[in-house]
Coordinates of C-alpha atoms in Angstrom, one line a residue:
Chain A
X253 CA 24.0 -3.2 -11.4
X254 CA 27.1 -1.6 -10.0
X255 CA 29.2 -3.4 -7.5
X256 CA 30.9 -0.3 -6.1
X257 CA 29.9 0.9 -2.6
X258 CA 27.4 3.7 -2.6
X259 CA 28.4 7.1 -1.6
X260 CA 27.8 7.9 2.0
X261 CA 25.1 10.5 1.4
X262 CA 23.3 9.0 -1.5
X263 CA 20.6 11.4 -2.7
X264 CA 20.6 10.4 -6.4
X265 CA 18.1 12.2 -8.5
X266 CA 15.7 9.7 -10.2
X267 CA 18.0 9.4 -13.2
X268 CA 15.3 8.1 -15.6
X269 CA 13.8 11.5 -15.4
X270 CA 15.4 13.9 -17.9
X271 CA 18.0 16.0 -16.2
X272 CA 16.5 19.3 -17.0
X273 CA 14.8 21.5 -14.4
X274 CA 11.2 20.4 -14.8
X275 CA 8.8 23.2 -14.3
X276 CA 6.4 22.1 -11.6
X277 CA 4.0 24.9 -11.9
X278 CA 1.3 23.1 -13.8
X279 CA -0.6 26.2 -14.6
X280 CA 2.1 27.2 -17.0
X281 CA 1.9 24.0 -18.8
X282 CA 4.3 21.1 -19.1
X283 CA 5.8 22.2 -22.3
X284 CA 9.3 21.1 -21.4
X285 CA 8.4 17.4 -21.7
X286 CA 8.2 17.9 -25.5
X287 CA 11.8 17.1 -26.3
X288 CA 11.6 13.8 -24.4
X289 CA 8.5 12.4 -26.0
X290 CA 9.3 9.3 -28.0
X291 CA 7.8 8.5 -31.4
X292 CA 8.3 5.1 -32.9
X293 CA 10.0 5.7 -36.2
X294 CA 8.0 2.9 -37.8
X295 CA 4.8 4.8 -37.3
X296 CA 4.6 7.1 -40.4
X297 CA 1.6 8.9 -38.9
X298 CA 4.0 10.7 -36.5
X299 CA 6.9 11.3 -38.9
X300 CA 4.7 12.6 -41.7
X301 CA 2.5 14.9 -39.8
X302 CA 4.2 17.5 -37.6
X303 CA 0.8 18.4 -36.1
X304 CA 0.6 14.9 -34.6
X305 CA 3.5 15.5 -32.3
X306 CA 1.8 18.5 -30.9
X307 CA -1.3 16.6 -30.3
X308 CA 0.5 13.8 -28.5
X309 CA 2.3 16.4 -26.4
X310 CA -1.0 18.0 -25.5
X311 CA -2.6 14.7 -24.7
X312 CA 0.2 13.8 -22.3
X313 CA 0.1 17.3 -20.8
X314 CA -3.7 17.0 -20.2
X315 CA -3.4 13.5 -18.8
X316 CA -0.8 14.6 -16.3
X317 CA -2.7 17.6 -15.2
X318 CA -5.8 15.5 -14.6
X319 CA -4.0 13.1 -12.3
X320 CA -1.1 14.8 -10.7
X321 CA -2.8 16.7 -7.9
X322 CA -4.7 13.8 -6.2
X323 CA -1.9 11.3 -6.7
X324 CA 0.8 13.6 -5.4
X325 CA -1.3 14.7 -2.5
X326 CA -2.2 11.2 -1.4
X327 CA 1.3 9.9 -1.8
X328 CA 3.0 12.8 0.0
X329 CA 0.5 12.6 2.8
X330 CA 0.9 8.9 3.4
X331 CA 4.6 8.9 3.0
X332 CA 4.9 11.9 5.3
X333 CA 2.9 10.2 8.1
X334 CA 4.8 6.9 8.0
X335 CA 8.1 8.8 7.9
X336 CA 7.2 11.1 10.8
X337 CA 6.1 8.2 13.0
X338 CA 9.1 5.9 12.3
X339 CA 11.7 8.7 12.4
X340 CA 10.5 10.0 15.7
X341 CA 10.6 6.6 17.2
X342 CA 14.0 5.5 15.7
X343 CA 15.7 8.9 16.3
X344 CA 14.5 9.4 19.9
X345 CA 18.1 9.3 21.3
X346 CA 19.8 10.9 18.3
X347 CA 20.8 14.4 19.3
X348 CA 22.0 15.5 15.8
X349 CA 19.1 17.0 13.9
X350 CA 20.9 16.9 10.6
X351 CA 21.2 13.1 10.7
X352 CA 17.6 13.0 11.5
X353 CA 16.7 15.3 8.7
X354 CA 18.8 13.5 6.2
X355 CA 17.2 10.1 7.1
X356 CA 13.7 11.7 7.0
X357 CA 14.3 13.2 3.6
X358 CA 15.6 10.0 2.1
X359 CA 12.7 8.0 3.5
X360 CA 9.9 10.4 2.6
X361 CA 11.1 11.2 -0.9
X362 CA 11.5 7.7 -1.9
X363 CA 8.3 6.4 -0.3
X364 CA 6.3 9.3 -1.8
X365 CA 7.9 8.7 -5.2
X366 CA 7.2 5.0 -5.2
X367 CA 3.6 5.4 -4.0
X368 CA 3.0 8.1 -6.7
X369 CA 4.4 5.9 -9.4
X370 CA 2.5 2.8 -8.5
X371 CA -0.7 4.8 -8.1
X372 CA -0.5 6.9 -11.2
X373 CA 0.6 4.3 -13.8
X374 CA -2.7 2.8 -14.8
X375 CA -4.9 5.9 -14.5
X376 CA -2.3 7.8 -16.5
X377 CA -2.3 5.3 -19.3
X378 CA -6.1 5.3 -19.6
X379 CA -6.2 9.1 -19.4
X380 CA -3.5 9.5 -22.1
X381 CA -5.4 7.1 -24.4
X382 CA -8.6 9.0 -23.8
X383 CA -7.2 12.5 -24.4
X384 CA -5.3 11.4 -27.5
X385 CA -8.4 9.8 -29.0
X386 CA -10.5 12.9 -28.2
X387 CA -7.9 15.3 -29.6
X388 CA -7.7 13.2 -32.8
X389 CA -11.4 13.2 -33.2
X390 CA -11.4 17.0 -32.8
X391 CA -8.7 17.3 -35.4
X392 CA -10.1 15.6 -38.5
X393 CA -10.2 11.9 -37.5
X394 CA -13.5 10.0 -37.3
X395 CA -14.3 7.0 -35.2
X396 CA -13.9 4.9 -38.4
X397 CA -10.3 5.9 -39.3
X398 CA -8.9 6.6 -35.9
X399 CA -5.4 5.0 -35.6
X400 CA -6.0 2.8 -32.5
X401 CA -2.8 0.9 -32.9
X402 CA -0.6 4.1 -33.1
X403 CA -2.4 5.5 -30.1
X404 CA -1.6 2.5 -27.9
X405 CA 2.0 2.4 -29.1
X406 CA 2.7 6.1 -28.5
X407 CA 1.1 5.9 -25.1
X408 CA 3.1 2.8 -24.2
X409 CA 6.3 4.4 -25.4
X410 CA 5.7 7.5 -23.2
X411 CA 4.0 6.1 -20.2
X412 CA 7.3 6.0 -18.1
X413 CA 8.1 9.5 -19.0
X414 CA 4.7 10.8 -17.9
X415 CA 4.9 8.7 -14.7
X416 CA 8.3 9.9 -13.8
X417 CA 7.1 13.5 -14.0
X418 CA 4.5 12.7 -11.4
X419 CA 7.0 10.8 -9.4
X420 CA 9.3 13.7 -9.4
X421 CA 6.6 16.1 -8.3
X422 CA 5.8 13.8 -5.3
X423 CA 9.4 13.6 -4.3
X424 CA 9.8 17.3 -4.5
X425 CA 6.7 18.1 -2.5
X426 CA 7.5 15.5 0.2
X427 CA 10.6 17.3 1.4
X428 CA 9.2 20.6 2.6
X429 CA 6.2 18.8 4.1
X430 CA 8.3 16.5 6.3
X431 CA 10.5 19.4 7.3
X432 CA 7.4 21.1 8.5
X433 CA 6.0 18.1 10.3
X434 CA 9.3 17.4 12.1
X435 CA 10.1 21.1 12.6
X436 CA 9.8 20.9 16.4
X437 CA 11.8 17.7 16.6
X438 CA 14.7 19.4 14.8
X439 CA 14.5 22.7 16.7
X440 CA 14.3 21.0 20.1
X441 CA 17.6 19.3 19.4
X442 CA 19.2 22.5 18.2
X443 CA 17.9 24.7 21.0
X444 CA 18.7 22.3 23.7
X445 CA 22.3 21.9 22.5
X446 CA 22.8 25.7 22.1
X447 CA 21.3 26.5 25.5
X448 CA 22.8 23.7 27.7
X449 CA 25.7 22.4 25.6
X450 CA 24.2 19.0 26.2
X451 CA 22.8 16.5 23.7
X452 CA 19.0 16.4 23.5
X453 CA 17.0 13.2 24.0
X454 CA 13.4 12.9 23.2
X455 CA 12.3 11.5 26.5
X456 CA 8.6 11.7 25.9
X457 CA 9.2 9.1 23.1
X458 CA 12.0 7.2 24.8
X459 CA 10.3 6.7 28.1
X460 CA 7.6 4.7 26.3
X461 CA 10.0 2.4 24.7
X462 CA 12.9 2.2 27.1
X463 CA 11.7 -1.0 28.7
X464 CA 12.1 -2.8 25.4
X465 CA 15.7 -1.7 24.9
X466 CA 17.6 -3.5 27.6
X467 CA 17.4 -6.9 25.9
X468 CA 18.1 -5.8 22.4
X469 CA 21.4 -6.4 20.7
X470 CA 23.5 -3.3 19.9
X471 CA 22.4 -2.8 16.2
X472 CA 18.8 -2.7 17.2
X473 CA 19.2 -0.5 20.3
X474 CA 18.9 3.2 20.8
X475 CA 21.7 4.5 22.9
X476 CA 22.5 7.9 24.4
X477 CA 25.5 8.4 22.2
X478 CA 23.3 8.5 19.1
X479 CA 23.0 6.2 16.2
X480 CA 25.9 4.3 14.6
X481 CA 26.8 4.7 10.9
X482 CA 25.8 1.1 10.4
X483 CA 22.3 1.9 11.8
X484 CA 21.9 5.0 9.6
X485 CA 22.5 2.7 6.6
X486 CA 19.0 1.4 7.0
X487 CA 17.6 4.8 6.1
X488 CA 20.1 5.4 3.4
X489 CA 18.8 2.2 1.8
X490 CA 15.6 4.1 0.9
X491 CA 17.5 5.8 -1.8
X492 CA 18.0 2.4 -3.4
X493 CA 14.4 1.3 -3.8
X494 CA 13.9 0.3 -7.4
X495 CA 11.5 2.3 -9.6
X496 CA 11.6 0.3 -12.9
X497 CA 10.7 -3.3 -13.3
X498 CA 14.1 -4.2 -14.8
X499 CA 15.8 -2.7 -11.8
X500 CA 13.6 -4.4 -9.3
X501 CA 14.3 -7.7 -11.0
X502 CA 18.0 -7.0 -11.0
X503 CA 18.1 -6.1 -7.3
X504 CA 16.5 -9.4 -6.4
X505 CA 18.9 -11.3 -8.7
X506 CA 21.8 -9.5 -7.2
X507 CA 20.7 -9.4 -3.6
X508 CA 23.7 -11.4 -2.3
X509 CA 25.8 -8.3 -2.5
X510 CA 24.8 -4.9 -1.3
X511 CA 23.9 -3.2 -4.6
X512 CA 24.6 0.4 -5.0
X513 CA 22.2 0.7 -7.8
X514 CA 21.3 3.9 -9.5
X515 CA 17.9 4.1 -11.1
X516 CA 17.1 4.8 -14.6
X517 CA 19.2 3.3 -17.3
X518 CA 16.5 2.1 -19.7
X519 CA 12.9 2.4 -20.4
X520 CA 11.1 -0.9 -20.6
X521 CA 8.2 -0.8 -23.0
X522 CA 4.9 -0.9 -21.2
X523 CA 2.5 -3.7 -22.0
X524 CA -1.2 -3.5 -22.2
X525 CA -3.1 -5.3 -19.6
X526 CA -6.5 -5.6 -18.1
X527 CA -7.9 -2.8 -16.2
X528 CA -10.8 -3.4 -13.8
X529 CA -13.1 -0.6 -12.7
X530 CA -13.2 0.1 -9.1
X531 CA -16.8 -0.9 -8.1
X532 CA -17.2 1.9 -5.6
X533 CA -18.2 5.5 -6.2
X534 CA -15.5 7.4 -7.9
X535 CA -11.9 6.3 -8.7
X536 CA -9.8 5.2 -5.9
X537 CA -7.4 8.1 -6.1
X538 CA -10.1 10.7 -5.3
X539 CA -11.0 9.4 -1.9
X540 CA -9.1 11.6 0.5
X541 CA -7.4 10.2 3.5
X542 CA -7.7 13.3 5.6
X543 CA -9.4 11.8 8.6
X544 CA -6.2 10.6 10.2
X545 CA -3.7 13.3 9.7
Chain B
X175 CA 14.3 -26.6 34.5
X176 CA 17.7 -25.0 34.2
X177 CA 18.1 -26.8 30.8
X178 CA 14.8 -25.4 29.7
X179 CA 15.7 -21.8 30.7
X180 CA 18.9 -22.1 28.8
X181 CA 17.0 -23.3 25.7
X182 CA 14.6 -20.4 25.9
X183 CA 17.5 -18.0 26.2
X184 CA 19.2 -19.5 23.2
X185 CA 15.9 -19.3 21.3
X186 CA 15.6 -15.6 22.2
X187 CA 19.1 -14.9 21.1
X188 CA 18.4 -16.5 17.8
X189 CA 15.3 -14.3 17.3
X190 CA 17.3 -11.2 18.1
X191 CA 20.0 -12.1 15.7
X192 CA 17.4 -12.8 12.9
X193 CA 15.8 -9.4 13.6
X194 CA 19.2 -7.8 13.3
X195 CA 19.7 -9.5 10.0
X196 CA 16.5 -7.9 8.7
X197 CA 18.2 -4.5 8.7
X198 CA 20.8 -5.8 6.3
X199 CA 19.5 -6.2 2.7
X200 CA 22.0 -8.9 1.9
X201 CA 20.8 -11.3 4.7
X202 CA 17.2 -10.2 4.8
X203 CA 15.6 -12.9 2.6
X204 CA 16.8 -15.8 4.8
X205 CA 15.9 -13.9 8.0
X206 CA 12.4 -13.3 6.7
X207 CA 11.9 -17.0 6.0
X208 CA 13.0 -18.0 9.5
X209 CA 11.3 -15.3 11.4
X210 CA 7.9 -15.8 9.7
X211 CA 8.1 -19.5 10.7
X212 CA 8.8 -18.5 14.3
X213 CA 6.3 -15.7 14.7
X214 CA 3.7 -17.9 16.4
X215 CA 6.2 -19.2 19.0
X216 CA 7.3 -15.9 20.4
X217 CA 4.6 -13.7 22.0
X218 CA 6.6 -10.5 22.2
X219 CA 7.8 -10.7 18.6
X220 CA 5.5 -7.8 17.6
X221 CA 6.9 -5.5 20.3
X222 CA 10.5 -6.3 19.4
X223 CA 9.9 -5.8 15.7
X224 CA 8.2 -2.4 16.3
X225 CA 10.7 -1.0 18.9
X226 CA 13.9 -2.2 17.4
X227 CA 15.8 0.4 15.5
X228 CA 15.1 0.4 11.7
X229 CA 13.2 -2.8 11.5
X230 CA 9.9 -1.3 10.4
X231 CA 11.7 0.9 8.0
X232 CA 13.5 -2.1 6.5
X233 CA 10.2 -4.0 6.2
X234 CA 8.6 -1.1 4.5
X235 CA 11.5 -1.1 1.9
X236 CA 10.6 -4.8 1.2
X237 CA 7.1 -3.8 0.4
X238 CA 7.8 -0.8 -1.8
X239 CA 10.6 -2.6 -3.7
X240 CA 8.1 -4.9 -5.4
X241 CA 5.9 -2.1 -6.7
X242 CA 7.7 -1.9 -10.1
X243 CA 6.8 -5.6 -10.6
X244 CA 3.1 -5.1 -10.2
X245 CA 2.2 -3.5 -13.5
X246 CA 2.8 -5.0 -16.0
X247 CA 2.7 -8.1 -13.8
X248 CA 6.2 -9.5 -13.4
X249 CA 6.2 -11.0 -9.9
X250 CA 8.1 -14.3 -9.6
X251 CA 7.1 -17.0 -7.1
X252 CA 10.3 -16.4 -5.2
X253 CA 9.9 -12.6 -4.9
X254 CA 6.3 -13.1 -3.9
X255 CA 7.3 -15.5 -1.2
X256 CA 9.9 -13.0 0.1
X257 CA 7.5 -10.1 0.3
X258 CA 4.8 -12.3 1.8
X259 CA 7.2 -13.2 4.6
X260 CA 7.6 -9.5 5.3
X261 CA 3.8 -9.1 5.2
X262 CA 3.6 -12.0 7.8
X263 CA 5.7 -9.9 10.2
X264 CA 3.4 -6.9 9.5
X265 CA 0.5 -9.2 10.4
X266 CA 2.2 -10.0 13.6
X267 CA 2.5 -6.3 14.4
X268 CA -1.1 -5.7 13.3
X269 CA -2.4 -8.6 15.6
X270 CA -0.7 -7.5 18.8
X271 CA -2.8 -5.2 21.0
X272 CA 0.2 -3.0 22.0
X273 CA 1.5 -2.5 18.5
X274 CA -1.7 -2.3 16.4
X275 CA -2.4 1.3 17.2
X276 CA 1.2 2.3 16.4
X277 CA 1.0 0.4 13.1
X278 CA -2.2 2.2 12.2
X279 CA -1.0 5.5 13.3
X280 CA 2.0 5.2 11.0
X281 CA -0.5 4.5 8.1
X282 CA 1.6 1.4 7.1
X283 CA -1.5 -0.6 6.0
X284 CA -1.8 1.8 3.1
X285 CA 1.4 0.6 1.6
X286 CA -0.4 -2.8 1.0
X287 CA -3.2 -1.3 -1.0
X288 CA -1.2 -1.4 -4.3
X289 CA -1.0 -5.2 -3.8
X290 CA -4.7 -5.4 -3.3
X291 CA -5.2 -3.4 -6.4
X292 CA -3.5 -6.0 -8.7
X293 CA -5.7 -8.2 -10.9
X294 CA -3.3 -10.8 -12.3
X295 CA -4.6 -14.3 -11.6
X296 CA -1.2 -16.0 -11.4
X297 CA -0.2 -17.7 -8.1
X298 CA 2.4 -15.2 -7.0
X299 CA -0.2 -12.4 -7.2
X300 CA -3.0 -14.4 -5.7
X301 CA -0.7 -15.3 -2.8
X302 CA 0.4 -11.6 -2.4
X303 CA -3.2 -10.4 -2.3
X304 CA -4.2 -13.1 0.2
X305 CA -1.3 -12.3 2.5
X306 CA -2.0 -8.6 2.3
X307 CA -5.7 -9.2 3.1
X308 CA -4.5 -11.3 6.1
X309 CA -2.8 -8.2 7.5
X310 CA -6.0 -6.1 7.2
X311 CA -7.9 -9.1 8.6
X312 CA -5.7 -9.1 11.6
X313 CA -6.4 -5.5 12.2
X314 CA -10.2 -5.9 12.1
X315 CA -10.4 -9.1 14.1
X316 CA -10.8 -7.4 17.5
X317 CA -13.7 -5.1 16.7
X318 CA -11.8 -2.0 17.4
X319 CA -13.7 1.2 16.3
X320 CA -10.4 3.0 15.7
X321 CA -9.4 0.4 13.1
X322 CA -12.8 0.7 11.4
X323 CA -12.6 4.5 11.3
X324 CA -9.1 4.3 9.9
X325 CA -10.2 1.8 7.2
X326 CA -13.2 3.9 6.3
X327 CA -11.0 6.8 5.5
X328 CA -9.2 4.7 2.9
X329 CA -10.1 2.7 -0.2
X330 CA -10.4 -0.7 1.5
X331 CA -14.1 -1.3 0.7
X332 CA -13.8 -1.1 -3.1
X333 CA -10.6 -3.1 -3.0
X334 CA -12.3 -5.9 -1.0
X335 CA -15.4 -5.8 -3.2
X336 CA -13.3 -6.4 -6.3
X337 CA -11.5 -9.3 -4.6
X338 CA -14.9 -10.7 -3.5
X339 CA -15.9 -10.9 -7.1
X340 CA -12.8 -12.1 -8.8
X341 CA -10.4 -13.6 -6.2
X342 CA -9.7 -17.2 -5.3
X343 CA -12.1 -18.7 -2.8
X344 CA -9.6 -18.1 0.1
X345 CA -9.1 -14.4 -0.9
X346 CA -12.8 -14.0 -1.2
X347 CA -13.3 -15.3 2.3
X348 CA -10.8 -13.0 3.9
X349 CA -12.1 -10.0 1.8
X350 CA -15.7 -10.6 2.9
X351 CA -14.6 -11.2 6.5
X352 CA -13.1 -7.6 6.4
X353 CA -16.3 -6.2 4.9
X354 CA -18.4 -8.0 7.4
X355 CA -16.3 -6.7 10.3
X356 CA -16.7 -3.1 8.9
X357 CA -20.5 -3.7 8.6
X358 CA -20.7 -5.0 12.2
X359 CA -19.4 -1.6 13.4
X360 CA -22.1 1.0 13.7
X361 CA -20.0 3.6 11.9
X362 CA -19.2 1.1 9.2
X363 CA -22.8 0.2 8.6
X364 CA -23.8 3.9 8.5
X365 CA -21.0 4.6 6.1
X366 CA -22.0 1.9 3.6
X367 CA -25.7 2.7 3.8
X368 CA -25.1 6.5 3.6
X369 CA -25.5 6.6 -0.2
X370 CA -27.4 4.5 -2.6
X371 CA -24.2 4.1 -4.7
X372 CA -22.3 2.5 -1.8
X373 CA -25.2 0.3 -0.8
X374 CA -25.6 -0.7 -4.4
X375 CA -21.9 -1.5 -4.9
X376 CA -21.9 -3.8 -1.8
X377 CA -25.3 -5.3 -2.7
X378 CA -24.4 -6.1 -6.2
X379 CA -21.2 -7.9 -5.2
X380 CA -23.0 -9.9 -2.5
X381 CA -25.7 -10.8 -4.9
X382 CA -23.2 -12.0 -7.5
X383 CA -21.6 -14.1 -4.8
X384 CA -24.9 -15.7 -4.0
X385 CA -25.3 -16.7 -7.6
X386 CA -21.8 -18.1 -7.7
X387 CA -22.5 -20.0 -4.5
X388 CA -25.4 -21.8 -6.0
X389 CA -22.7 -23.5 -8.2
X390 CA -19.8 -23.8 -5.8
X391 CA -21.8 -24.5 -2.6
X392 CA -18.8 -23.0 -0.6
X393 CA -20.3 -23.1 2.8
X394 CA -17.6 -21.0 4.5
X395 CA -18.2 -18.1 2.1
X396 CA -22.0 -18.5 2.4
X397 CA -21.9 -18.0 6.1
X398 CA -20.2 -14.6 5.6
X399 CA -22.6 -13.6 2.9
X400 CA -25.6 -14.4 5.1
X401 CA -24.1 -12.4 8.0
X402 CA -23.4 -9.4 5.8
X403 CA -27.0 -9.4 4.5
X404 CA -28.4 -9.8 8.0
X405 CA -26.3 -6.9 9.2
X406 CA -27.4 -4.7 6.3
X407 CA -31.0 -5.4 7.2
X408 CA -30.4 -3.6 10.5
X409 CA -30.3 -0.3 8.6
X410 CA -33.9 0.9 7.7
X411 CA -33.0 2.2 4.3
X412 CA -30.9 -0.9 3.4
X413 CA -33.7 -3.1 4.7
X414 CA -36.2 -1.4 2.4
X415 CA -33.9 -1.9 -0.5
X416 CA -33.2 -5.5 0.3
X417 CA -36.9 -6.3 0.2
X418 CA -36.6 -5.6 -3.5
X419 CA -33.2 -7.0 -4.2
X420 CA -32.4 -9.9 -1.9
X421 CA -31.3 -12.7 -4.3
X422 CA -33.9 -15.5 -4.8
X423 CA -31.6 -18.4 -3.7
X424 CA -31.6 -16.9 -0.2
X425 CA -35.4 -16.8 0.0
X426 CA -36.1 -20.4 -1.2
X427 CA -34.6 -23.6 -0.1
X428 CA -31.6 -23.5 -2.4
X429 CA -29.0 -23.7 0.4
X430 CA -31.0 -25.8 2.9
X431 CA -28.9 -28.9 2.2
X432 CA -25.5 -27.0 2.5
X433 CA -26.6 -25.4 5.8
X434 CA -28.2 -28.6 7.2
X435 CA -25.6 -28.8 10.0
X436 CA -24.9 -25.1 10.5
X437 CA -27.5 -24.0 13.0
X438 CA -26.0 -20.6 13.5
X439 CA -26.1 -19.6 9.8
X440 CA -29.5 -21.1 9.4
X441 CA -30.7 -18.9 12.2
X442 CA -29.1 -15.8 10.7
X443 CA -30.8 -16.6 7.4
X444 CA -34.1 -17.0 9.1
X445 CA -33.6 -13.7 11.1
X446 CA -32.8 -12.0 7.8
X447 CA -36.0 -13.2 6.2
X448 CA -38.0 -12.1 9.2
X449 CA -36.4 -8.6 9.1
X450 CA -37.3 -8.3 5.4
X451 CA -40.9 -9.5 5.8
X452 CA -41.7 -6.9 8.4
X453 CA -43.6 -4.3 6.6
X454 CA -45.5 -2.6 9.4
X455 CA -42.9 -1.1 11.7
X456 CA -41.1 1.0 9.1
X457 CA -44.1 2.9 7.9
X458 CA -44.4 6.2 9.8

């Protein structure tokens, strides 16, 4: 963990994701993950047979394709709704649409990324194992000699990579969606200021909550001169939500100081753990949540 | 009197200062401990939590920050306590009639589902699931159709069913309470009985619970199981299916000793058996 103060506009890219422009058009394939796939050097099966690396890449590619759409849609939708509702409430007396937009972006990106990650990890692991097994069976292996151990290890070693791809897709998709769902909030502020020279207040929201404001202490109160930098910090903190187990643990250990932590210094090796089938029809990620948008 | 007013004012100031601390990550843990202790004493806490700037956002950060510790399971007792204190404040918001709708409308309950989806049997995880169920339980308590229609648009039923099969007795009780509340709503009953797969999923879990109850004799759980079956029997198709698959221990005298003093549940069980024995009315 770093002890330095975070920059004032912290929008760090998730740094455990390779810093190359990842092509998000899944129709064209996810070929650019290839250089980042890890092969345990102790597994001769991968070092001796160049074909194997291609098969692993293809299995990861197929597993991602299978899962990415429902996971990203669900995560972006939920994160977008929560962000919209809380931002509209908290920024009712903030006339500066750029401050509002910045806070909304930080919140929605990081909520969507976190949700996508926690949702995709287990299905992705199972799917990677399945695709890898099937591809090996189609390429000369039989049920008797299939390298189960190697499959589990290579999937474990690359699970974070595959997850971070989906996480990144969710973070990227969340931004234009929140811009769209808050578009009128942003334009009302801008138009009102340009037309009247006066700051805009969202009175339809504020009139509902004004009666709670009078007793509140300063940091919790919305005031006509807009939000204070100290208040905006709450939203900047969304950029510091940990994504890796090691970082989460470090944040809790280090919580006595405000940690300006950047994500992604190492890749913990995933363990294998029990999976329980969902006893309802279909997997949980396929049930849409469209009824309440 | 004057003295009392002064005390009340001091208490209120203390609450406000604790809520202010919630927005600062460095002081949050202690503030969470103290506020979750006080949440019963202060009626308007839910309103203040919701309307104060940044407090809901800060609590949401608490929830999401433990996601990386869920799989593989790495949640310590202390971190579990901390997030459960944040959940207790969400429960407070979910319970209050003036904030419940806002809480639902912001879809915040969905951020608890990853907790309900964990399967680790360790205490920190068991406690996390129980507390998360408590928030959903607070939502369904008042038989509000909006709550039920929200929950039906999510994955809550499969999540509850799994906990009903594998959770601790306390978690099972809260999970079946939620399912029971969903069933009691007409839309909920219709949803669960709309397909054979849904009915079968619920029926199988209930039937497994009955078989476990023969061993454990947990009367509190038994009450809910009987209520769920009785309510299912209100649906014609489910009633037809239950005639074939109601577990034997509910038909014979297996539980008569446990239910000896529980007139209400005994009556429900009797009504259930009457519903299922009725062969004439359903033929058309």
